[in-house]
Amino acid sequence: MRWMIAVALVALVGCSKQSSDNKASAPSGEANAPAAAKKLVIGFSQVGAESAWRTAETKSIRGEAEKRGLDLKFADAQGKQAQQIQALTSFIAQKVDAIVLAPVVETGWETVLQQAKEANIPVILVDRGIKVSDESLYTTLIASDFVEEGRMAAEWLAKKVNGKANIYELQGTTGAAPAIDRKKGFEEILQKYPDMKIIKSQSADFTRAKGKEVMEAFIKSDGKQIQAVYAHNDDMGLGAIQALDEAGMNPGKDVTVLSVDGVKGAFEAMVSGKLNATVECNPLMGPLVFDTINKVRAGEKVPKFIQNKDQLFEQTNAAQVIGTREY
Ligand code: GYE
């Protein structure tokens, strides 16, 4: 009898041990599963939807995340830095695996990026850079060289107008890297051409509606003096073209118009002779963004700046390539 009780006890203990093991192994079973089975969670804080370029970038990143079966948490900040900081704070609280940030402006990121760093969450900046005292606050920046885009635009314009023009500039969002740097690169080249002058320069926030509005004001005050328009993106350039058209000022002929981005609408405007040139800025970042995140997670070192290469298109080659444009 004693013997039977002893056996029963051993069986019971064994049993309860096994069941507690099972319980304990339920959550860790997930961690033991093959890595491919675990969905990566990525937080993406996007500026907004101010331009065709931005819509193309969003589509590329969302599309690629879907293709790879990732869980992408998308937050549209409607152009406001405060909303981006809120989104990042929430991504950190959710312990996402990585953060993708398209920062609306260059400054003011230290505090939230410090929090991401302390939580060990890599931050991949896309398309716009930031100014921080400590570079370790972000992992890498995937973007174009905006200063170079500005230089390309100015060199092209100098040839087109033989080094002489009254230029009207439509700037992007105040404080945004592409607005600051596209102006900087453009002005750097103008130093070589004393007869090329920026007569007026104003922000139109990267939108078509504001581009038209600011151009209308330029036309009202300066009229026929306007010989060239340099817009920091195609949307503002297209808005300016509309204003020039409505004022009967012949954009593309009497007034030289050039912009940056290389979106479909810009190619259509070049084919119809209204836009003279555009400097391409590639928004199709999806594949590169997620390849980079994979490398970072695998412990590989990635460069601090991963540069997209751009080129200038003008009316003479627009018609040949328009059919091949992806955005
Ligand atoms: O050129 C413009 C926009 O950050 C590079 O943002 C981007 C710029 C792009 O909305 O169209």
Tab-separated table of C-alpha atoms and ligand atoms in Angstrom, residues 50-51 53-54 127-128 146 178 182 206 233 261 281, ligand 1:
chain	number	residue	atom	x	y	z
A	50	GLU	CA	1.504	67.499	-49.485
A	51	SER	CA	2.892	66.445	-52.868
A	53	TRP	CA	6.307	62.860	-54.547
A	54	ARG	CA	5.254	62.169	-50.962
A	127	ASP	CA	14.211	61.373	-47.494
A	128	ARG	CA	14.955	64.307	-45.144
A	146	PHE	CA	19.514	68.134	-51.981
A	178	PRO	CA	15.113	69.884	-48.963
A	182	ARG	CA	17.982	73.115	-52.566
A	206	PHE	CA	5.673	72.209	-51.185
A	233	ASN	CA	9.315	70.798	-55.963
A	261	ASP	CA	11.176	65.729	-58.035
A	281	CYS	CA	14.495	62.977	-56.631
B	1	GYE	O1	10.860	66.966	-52.876
B	1	GYE	C1	8.750	67.306	-51.987
B	1	GYE	C2	8.194	66.975	-50.709
B	1	GYE	O2	11.382	65.517	-48.652
B	1	GYE	C3	12.431	65.052	-50.689
B	1	GYE	O3	9.206	66.660	-49.827
B	1	GYE	C4	11.165	65.350	-50.001
B	1	GYE	C5	10.384	66.533	-50.551
B	1	GYE	C6	9.963	66.454	-51.994
B	1	GYE	O4	6.933	67.021	-50.408
B	1	GYE	O5	7.906	67.157	-53.057
